[in-house]
């Protein structure tokens, strides 16, 4: 029997608060530190590993986190989720994004439909469509192949698919899996669509319109923008557009689209990269087989997240340590720092996935909570960040936990040996050095050159950023966020906080304003 | 006589702490709120205005901030800086980035050189070079015009110039000022350079190598990477490269470069966008006249920053309010939210400019401070962010002050009218709506749909993102950061916190490691 309780009502949490804190600097020093780095690690899918040696935990704290996981029934709640309970209570919806990449538990049937079958059918439809495009069976009106795919979507219909596209673009080009260039139009700023349209050959472009409801203001506006451009170029827009939407949306049966691929209300935008939302654009860009490999990586990682043993469940341990850092140690933020240029936009995706899920002040019953919930998430790729905001991370007055990601091998494989090492070795040397610098610090007579250390971090290490690794990393963070939501007892799957702005923006556009809103509208010439 | 004191020793700061807090929600409601939006505004350069109505201040608090500005001698310290005192005490250097865009005070002579003359001479040299490239007087070995410029640099040699290039790219294309496409190589990840090289025609590309010291690991490595590629393409690298460096660097007199343009130690990397670091790539991309207009905008904004009256000095008031929010109200971060796709990378630049400058725990004398200093800075353009992390901004447990930027007009001018409004109007309506939603919130019986409000924000409003506006905005934030450093009594112009990681990375590459560092190195296959 599952019970949903606030974090501060759990006895294991109180015990955790009272446990002696770990001196990270002491723990990471000397040979004991070396042993710790070897042992505080666990395998992930796709040959990745999650190493948490540089976190301020020890066996005692991990036992405490395990007790918290048990009392908060994290694994039972995850099972309830993948077995089809209504976990998104606010919107009264199931939460089924994991089902796009595997069957973790029972068959989930909703509205008489086996949902796993539904999702895989959509994948199959997308695969057939993508193959037909690649083979030149679906072409533009002149019988010419499409060379570019343009995703029109915002938020979850943009950030995740875009981050994954950038994540795998060079891998695909290097391995012969690159089929079509992808571009993305998201912002309602007209310069976004105009600049993308200026950069492509519209006659050979296929547009993927992504909106679950079929009503997202930005996306419909950008659709019109694109249709105008197609019309001006003398092209039939309906031969250049596909829709990704829900079956009940106005877009679903429209003859305005070459094809429609379906998602449903059980997959939230920020968790939709593995659904048709990511599936269409990524299958068109890299081929359906690459997308399937990505799903496999995510599915394998999901399986690890079902393990009751926190020492064998990377996502759950990561989540628990994050809550410990946020609520017990009082840290306000987490930095995501991939040492991989390919993951340059992955922190922006996690920023949405995490902050939109757990940036809540009420529990799942709508009662205010008495503790802090989701932290600020930000990040840029290393080594770039080292020459930017790392100063504050090393010597600022707040401690900010760090989430590193690193790969032994680059994607393209071109490299240069300078001063006895390759660029890839330099990249890896830097991430290793940073973990230790943050944890151990360095004493100095000059306070300005002194490093306190004690800055906790973890690292996900992989051989290479492949489709499987990309999927596993995505799953890791999605599940981490889900577990944290369970611990904080919030509903991670709604986003009521985005509504008020939409309502007021409509009022502005209808000139139905007074007070401050009217003056701002005037100042902005609306 | 200037004296440098810690914030918590200032009596005006104690008075500020004791002042009654402002109820932002009350202040912004009704007709009083409307009046406030009209009056809590001041002009900036380039037709911009800074509106702080939605900040939790009133006349009493602003008077308190003015007293703090006076006691902390902010204007005197700024004058000392631009008149050539050694403000960067850690590195014993002058701080002269404002001099690139105007002469605010006395002539500054260092090492027998009038520095303003030095900077303008470099600008002139760059302008002549850029014009010669554009006119086809400087060409590749085949006498063909260069079409692409590639900046090789990291940190301040990358983020600022890149953000400004993206900021003005579409404006330049629309106004006939676009001369050459620019690309940027920064990361030591070999996939960064490889991907950029794959995307360009190297035979028609000019590379700008930017390193003040001539020793930055990433930059020199990427230079070699590029030289290899040029060689493989049968090209003479020295005919495709210019250097931006200091006169004493090994790059300065090398015959490996077509030309060398100089910077010096008195301009820090993160403040170098107006020096040759930004000047070379931006003059090549847009022409020297556009770069001069950008400098003019910055120079005009600098003049406003010399005003003793906080109600007429946007950068100083912004700085003071930021300190009030950080130290008195206890907020951990600031989000930078430009409603302009062109400013998509500007938050990443500010992240460096701010966090690297003021992420310090010791004062300018090397003594630990007893208060928090620089906040976390992060952001993405609107409306994209609304569909991402705004959930946490509206309903999360931490209050995060917001810095909006908005323009009445787009850059490209292409637009579409949907449901009675253009995309640009929708964009502006959204930023107006957000300011009010954050400040006023909304009550609801359902706590999950309730918005507390009380989230403070300010907005910079402009007609259009022109070169002048871009310069003025850059100057505003640079000066804000400088004033905050003065208030916190830290040295905003060094960055000792980046050193330890460099030292340890070298050890890893030399295999001179033990303990945890050795194990991480092994795990990463170095």
XYZ file of N, CA, C and O in Angstrom, chain A residues 77-201:
500
model
N 6.510 3.393 -5.761
C 5.859 4.489 -6.492
C 6.223 4.449 -7.981
O 5.382 4.710 -8.841
N 7.503 4.145 -8.235
C 7.904 4.007 -9.636
C 7.109 2.865 -10.276
O 6.587 3.000 -11.392
N 6.957 1.749 -9.561
C 6.192 0.608 -10.096
C 4.738 1.009 -10.349
O 4.148 0.658 -11.379
N 4.182 1.772 -9.413
C 2.802 2.237 -9.602
C 2.711 3.073 -10.874
O 1.772 2.959 -11.671
N 3.730 3.898 -11.069
C 3.752 4.756 -12.254
C 3.791 3.920 -13.533
O 2.940 4.076 -14.412
N 4.752 2.989 -13.604
C 4.869 2.276 -14.883
C 3.795 1.205 -15.051
O 3.578 0.716 -16.147
N 3.116 0.878 -13.955
C 1.981 -0.038 -14.088
C 0.667 0.691 -14.370
O -0.387 0.067 -14.441
N 0.758 2.006 -14.502
C -0.409 2.714 -15.023
C -1.327 3.352 -13.999
O -2.485 3.639 -14.307
N -0.828 3.620 -12.793
C -1.670 4.375 -11.861
C -1.672 5.861 -12.247
O -0.787 6.337 -12.953
N -2.652 6.574 -11.725
C -2.767 8.004 -12.029
C -1.805 8.772 -11.124
O -2.164 9.228 -10.044
N -0.565 8.869 -11.570
C 0.472 9.509 -10.739
C 0.405 11.027 -10.881
O 0.696 11.764 -9.948
N 0.037 11.495 -12.057
C -0.158 12.929 -12.269
C -1.564 13.278 -11.779
O -2.518 13.369 -12.559
N -1.680 13.426 -10.457
C -3.001 13.590 -9.838
C -3.630 14.925 -10.197
O -4.845 15.024 -10.332
N -2.808 15.954 -10.345
C -3.344 17.278 -10.654
C -4.154 17.258 -11.938
O -5.252 17.793 -12.012
N -3.582 16.653 -12.951
C -4.272 16.602 -14.250
C -4.985 15.262 -14.442
O -5.534 15.018 -15.519
N -4.954 14.414 -13.399
C -5.615 13.096 -13.442
C -5.159 12.281 -14.649
O -5.970 11.835 -15.473
N -3.872 12.120 -14.744
C -3.318 11.418 -15.898
C -2.322 10.343 -15.466
O -1.614 10.512 -14.467
N -2.214 9.315 -16.269
C -1.122 8.358 -16.135
C 0.172 9.049 -16.572
O 0.132 10.096 -17.231
N 1.292 8.432 -16.241
C 2.600 8.975 -16.626
C 3.370 7.845 -17.300
O 3.873 6.941 -16.641
N 3.447 7.894 -18.607
C 3.868 6.696 -19.341
C 5.079 6.887 -20.248
O 5.296 6.062 -21.143
N 5.873 7.912 -20.023
C 6.957 8.109 -20.991
C 7.922 6.926 -21.061
O 8.463 6.640 -22.108
N 8.108 6.209 -19.922
C 9.011 5.037 -19.982
C 8.500 3.954 -20.938
O 9.294 3.177 -21.474
N 7.195 3.931 -21.118
C 6.594 2.888 -21.952
C 7.015 3.014 -23.422
O 6.951 2.036 -24.179
N 7.446 4.195 -23.817
C 7.906 4.359 -25.203
C 9.152 3.534 -25.468
O 9.492 3.274 -26.619
N 9.849 3.151 -24.400
C 11.142 2.479 -24.595
C 11.212 1.127 -23.925
O 12.310 0.557 -23.820
N 10.081 0.608 -23.483
C 10.097 -0.741 -22.917
C 8.899 -0.994 -22.034
O 8.181 -0.071 -21.654
N 8.688 -2.260 -21.715
C 7.569 -2.651 -20.854
C 8.176 -3.046 -19.518
O 8.686 -4.153 -19.350
N 8.119 -2.142 -18.555
C 8.762 -2.429 -17.270
C 7.889 -3.303 -16.381
O 8.388 -4.060 -15.577
N 6.571 -3.174 -16.493
C 5.695 -3.924 -15.591
C 4.530 -4.520 -16.358
O 4.696 -5.078 -17.452
N 3.351 -4.377 -15.794
C 2.148 -4.917 -16.423
C 1.830 -4.162 -17.713
O 2.273 -3.034 -17.919
N 1.028 -4.802 -18.542
C 0.464 -4.070 -19.674
C -0.347 -2.892 -19.140
O -1.052 -3.029 -18.136
N -0.234 -1.770 -19.778
C -1.023 -0.609 -19.363
C -2.094 -0.375 -20.421
O -1.778 -0.133 -21.593
N -3.330 -0.484 -20.008
C -4.446 -0.286 -20.935
C -5.216 0.950 -20.493
O -5.585 1.078 -19.329
N -5.377 1.890 -21.389
C -6.160 3.093 -21.076
C -7.100 3.351 -22.231
O -6.694 3.238 -23.403
N -8.336 3.677 -21.926
C -9.368 3.885 -22.952
C -9.402 2.696 -23.919
O -9.551 2.882 -25.135
N -9.205 1.513 -23.358
C -9.283 0.306 -24.176
C -8.096 0.052 -25.080
O -8.098 -0.854 -25.903
N -7.052 0.878 -24.918
C -5.886 0.744 -25.797
C -4.683 0.282 -24.980
O -4.411 0.836 -23.911
N -3.990 -0.728 -25.469
C -2.726 -1.113 -24.851
C -1.706 -0.036 -25.227
O -1.363 0.142 -26.397
N -1.241 0.709 -24.229
C -0.457 1.915 -24.533
C 0.920 1.587 -25.109
O 1.435 2.325 -25.949
N 1.513 0.489 -24.658
C 2.808 0.111 -25.235
C 2.632 -0.153 -26.744
O 3.438 0.294 -27.560
N 1.558 -0.848 -27.071
C 1.276 -1.119 -28.481
C 1.064 0.193 -29.242
O 1.593 0.380 -30.347
N 0.331 1.087 -28.611
C 0.079 2.383 -29.247
C 1.392 3.110 -29.547
O 1.617 3.586 -30.676
N 2.270 3.169 -28.535
C 3.532 3.910 -28.754
C 4.408 3.229 -29.805
O 5.037 3.903 -30.628
N 4.468 1.902 -29.760
C 5.332 1.234 -30.743
C 4.726 1.327 -32.152
O 5.466 1.406 -33.139
N 3.414 1.352 -32.226
C 2.787 1.548 -33.547
C 3.165 2.910 -34.139
O 3.421 3.034 -35.334
N 3.172 3.912 -33.282
C 3.562 5.243 -33.766
C 5.018 5.231 -34.224
O 5.366 5.833 -35.242
N 5.864 4.539 -33.446
C 7.275 4.444 -33.850
C 7.388 3.776 -35.220
O 8.204 4.175 -36.060
N 6.581 2.740 -35.414
C 6.617 2.007 -36.684
C 6.154 2.913 -37.837
O 6.771 2.948 -38.907
N 5.069 3.647 -37.590
C 4.572 4.571 -38.614
C 5.638 5.612 -38.964
O 5.850 5.947 -40.137
N 6.282 6.119 -37.912
C 7.336 7.116 -38.148
C 8.489 6.492 -38.930
O 9.017 7.091 -39.880
N 8.863 5.272 -38.542
C 9.983 4.598 -39.216
C 9.670 4.401 -40.696
O 10.521 4.659 -41.561
N 8.467 3.981 -40.985
C 8.089 3.761 -42.387
C 8.110 5.075 -43.164
O 8.606 5.139 -44.297
N 7.593 6.100 -42.512
C 7.584 7.410 -43.164
C 9.016 7.894 -43.406
O 9.358 8.338 -44.509
N 9.838 7.790 -42.374
C 11.220 8.272 -42.495
C 11.962 7.489 -43.570
O 12.675 8.070 -44.397
N 11.791 6.180 -43.572
C 12.456 5.376 -44.605
C 11.989 5.786 -46.000
O 12.799 5.878 -46.927
N 10.695 6.036 -46.127
C 10.160 6.443 -47.433
C 10.743 7.787 -47.867
O 11.038 7.998 -49.050
N 10.931 8.677 -46.914
C 11.560 9.964 -47.231
C 13.017 9.742 -47.659
O 13.479 10.273 -48.680
N 13.718 8.929 -46.892
C 15.141 8.704 -47.194
C 15.329 7.987 -48.536
O 16.295 8.226 -49.245
N 14.359 7.120 -48.837
C 14.472 6.355 -50.091
C 13.929 7.137 -51.297
O 13.942 6.646 -52.417
N 13.422 8.320 -51.031
C 12.897 9.118 -52.131
C 11.512 8.686 -52.585
O 11.080 9.015 -53.687
N 10.817 7.927 -51.737
C 9.441 7.537 -52.101
C 8.454 8.636 -51.707
O 7.397 8.765 -52.302
N 8.796 9.356 -50.689
C 8.027 10.559 -50.363
C 8.934 11.743 -50.679
O 10.032 11.852 -50.127
N 8.494 12.571 -51.587
C 9.347 13.668 -52.078
C 8.550 14.969 -52.121
O 7.364 14.991 -51.800
N 9.184 16.012 -52.540
C 8.452 17.257 -52.776
C 7.683 17.148 -54.098
O 7.761 16.115 -54.795
N 6.975 18.195 -54.438
C 6.088 18.127 -55.606
C 6.844 17.845 -56.904
O 6.292 17.284 -57.856
N 8.122 18.222 -56.935
C 8.937 17.975 -58.127
C 9.585 16.593 -58.136
O 10.431 16.322 -58.984
N 9.218 15.768 -57.158
C 9.815 14.438 -57.095
C 11.234 14.434 -56.561
O 11.958 13.447 -56.714
N 11.632 15.558 -55.927
C 13.003 15.630 -55.394
C 13.025 15.284 -53.911
O 12.077 15.560 -53.179
N 14.129 14.728 -53.512
C 14.283 14.309 -52.117
C 14.293 15.498 -51.158
O 14.829 16.561 -51.476
N 13.711 15.266 -50.008
C 13.846 16.240 -48.928
C 15.244 16.105 -48.308
O 15.724 14.991 -48.085
N 15.873 17.228 -48.040
C 17.228 17.193 -47.461
C 17.274 17.734 -46.037
O 18.249 17.524 -45.331
N 16.240 18.450 -45.646
C 16.246 19.124 -44.352
C 14.935 18.862 -43.634
O 13.881 18.845 -44.270
N 15.002 18.671 -42.330
C 13.788 18.554 -41.525
C 13.805 19.690 -40.505
O 14.850 19.988 -39.909
N 12.677 20.362 -40.372
C 12.592 21.502 -39.456
C 11.510 21.220 -38.413
O 10.333 21.073 -38.763
N 11.910 21.126 -37.168
C 10.956 20.912 -36.079
C 10.375 22.263 -35.663
O 11.122 23.208 -35.392
N 9.054 22.345 -35.624
C 8.395 23.545 -35.102
C 7.735 23.152 -33.784
O 6.766 22.391 -33.772
N 8.278 23.630 -32.700
C 7.740 23.276 -31.381
C 8.456 24.093 -30.332
O 9.497 24.691 -30.610
N 7.933 24.121 -29.149
C 8.559 24.926 -28.088
C 8.556 24.124 -26.800
O 7.781 23.180 -26.648
N 9.431 24.482 -25.859
C 9.513 23.773 -24.587
C 9.933 22.333 -24.810
O 10.936 22.062 -25.467
N 9.135 21.402 -24.310
C 9.460 19.987 -24.446
C 9.466 19.497 -25.883
O 10.093 18.487 -26.201
N 8.809 20.207 -26.763
C 8.809 19.831 -28.182
C 10.025 20.390 -28.907
O 10.170 20.214 -30.111
N 10.865 21.065 -28.162
C 12.037 21.706 -28.756
C 13.327 21.291 -28.035
O 14.246 20.753 -28.641
N 13.394 21.558 -26.728
C 14.670 21.454 -26.013
C 15.254 20.049 -26.026
O 16.444 19.870 -26.293
N 14.429 19.034 -25.722
C 14.931 17.666 -25.686
C 15.349 17.184 -27.065
O 16.505 16.802 -27.277
N 14.439 17.218 -28.053
C 14.819 16.790 -29.399
C 16.031 17.560 -29.945
O 16.914 16.986 -30.573
N 16.096 18.858 -29.669
C 17.224 19.660 -30.152
C 18.523 19.217 -29.471
O 19.552 19.037 -30.136
N 18.472 19.034 -28.159
C 19.683 18.618 -27.430
C 20.171 17.264 -27.929
O 21.378 17.043 -28.067
N 19.235 16.368 -28.207
C 19.617 15.020 -28.652
C 20.126 15.073 -30.091
O 21.092 14.393 -30.446
N 19.490 15.894 -30.914
C 19.984 16.055 -32.287
C 21.428 16.560 -32.281
O 22.300 15.988 -32.937
N 21.679 17.614 -31.517
C 23.051 18.134 -31.427
C 23.967 17.080 -30.813
O 25.110 16.922 -31.215
N 23.421 16.330 -29.871
C 24.211 15.288 -29.205
C 24.688 14.197 -30.154
O 25.763 13.624 -29.951
N 23.900 13.919 -31.175
C 24.246 12.790 -32.053
C 24.613 13.203 -33.472
O 24.972 12.353 -34.294
N 24.522 14.488 -33.780
C 24.760 14.949 -35.151
C 26.137 14.509 -35.676
O 26.248 13.915 -36.742
N 27.174 14.786 -34.909
C 28.519 14.460 -35.397
C 28.802 12.966 -35.352
O 29.528 12.437 -36.198
N 28.219 12.299 -34.365
C 28.323 10.830 -34.350
C 27.705 10.272 -35.629
O 28.291 9.403 -36.287
N 26.536 10.775 -35.997
C 25.831 10.273 -37.181
C 26.618 10.566 -38.458
O 26.740 9.711 -39.347
N 27.151 11.768 -38.535
C 27.925 12.134 -39.727
C 29.163 11.250 -39.864
O 29.586 10.922 -40.968
N 29.742 10.882 -38.725
C 30.981 10.104 -38.745
C 30.721 8.630 -39.037
O 31.558 7.948 -39.612
N 29.542 8.141 -38.636
C 29.259 6.706 -38.771
C 28.363 6.387 -39.967
O 27.878 5.263 -40.106
N 28.130 7.371 -40.812
C 27.298 7.109 -41.991
C 25.809 7.036 -41.699
O 25.043 6.478 -42.482
N 25.402 7.583 -40.577
C 23.982 7.545 -40.216
C 23.266 8.880 -40.382
O 22.161 9.054 -39.895
N 23.913 9.811 -41.043
C 23.306 11.131 -41.168
C 22.442 11.173 -42.419
O 22.936 11.030 -43.534
N 21.147 11.369 -42.224
C 20.215 11.330 -43.363
C 19.779 12.721 -43.796
O 19.691 13.017 -44.976
N 19.419 13.548 -42.824
C 18.906 14.883 -43.156
C 19.364 15.852 -42.081
O 19.398 15.496 -40.899
N 19.659 17.048 -42.488
C 19.968 18.081 -41.509
C 18.679 18.475 -40.789
O 17.616 18.546 -41.413
N 18.770 18.729 -39.491
C 17.589 19.201 -38.755
C 17.797 20.632 -38.293
O 18.906 21.042 -37.957
N 16.718 21.396 -38.320
C 16.690 22.756 -37.782
C 15.496 22.848 -36.840
O 14.577 22.028 -36.923
N 15.495 23.872 -36.021
C 14.434 23.995 -35.029
C 13.918 25.431 -34.973
O 14.704 26.373 -34.901
N 12.618 25.578 -35.001
C 11.977 26.885 -34.818
C 11.140 26.785 -33.552
O 10.276 25.911 -33.443
N 11.396 27.680 -32.601
C 10.671 27.564 -31.337
C 10.040 28.875 -30.894
O 8.860 28.947 -30.586
N 10.840 29.932 -30.860
C 10.429 31.186 -30.241
C 9.340 31.880 -31.062
O 9.345 31.816 -32.292
N 8.444 32.589 -30.385
C 7.453 33.388 -31.107
C 8.099 34.663 -31.674
O 7.506 35.320 -32.539
N 9.280 34.987 -31.209
C 10.055 36.070 -31.836
C 10.127 35.781 -33.341
O 10.680 34.760 -33.750
N 9.577 36.676 -34.178
C 9.530 36.368 -35.616
C 10.913 36.188 -36.226
O 11.049 35.538 -37.268
N 11.935 36.734 -35.570
C 13.287 36.580 -36.097
C 13.784 35.135 -36.010
O 14.702 34.755 -36.743
N 13.200 34.352 -35.121
C 13.622 32.956 -35.013
C 13.227 32.213 -36.288
O 14.073 31.648 -36.997
N 11.938 32.242 -36.613
C 11.471 31.546 -37.822
C 12.107 32.140 -39.078
O 12.546 31.407 -39.971
N 12.184 33.471 -39.131
C 12.717 34.118 -40.337
C 14.170 33.700 -40.574
O 14.565 33.410 -41.707
N 14.959 33.639 -39.492
C 16.373 33.286 -39.650
C 16.523 31.829 -40.072
O 17.346 31.514 -40.940
N 15.726 30.943 -39.493
C 15.814 29.539 -39.894
C 15.396 29.389 -41.358
O 16.072 28.720 -42.141
N 14.316 30.052 -41.739
C 13.861 29.953 -43.132
C 14.898 30.506 -44.102
O 15.084 29.974 -45.201
N 15.590 31.565 -43.673
C 16.647 32.125 -44.527
C 17.824 31.173 -44.690
O 18.595 31.303 -45.625
N 17.970 30.269 -43.741
C 19.165 29.410 -43.743
C 18.927 28.083 -44.460
O 19.852 27.276 -44.558
N 17.717 27.849 -44.925
C 17.433 26.549 -45.554
C 16.876 26.726 -46.963
O 16.499 27.808 -47.381
N 16.832 25.590 -47.650
C 16.225 25.525 -48.972
C 14.810 24.976 -48.763
O 14.613 23.768 -48.637
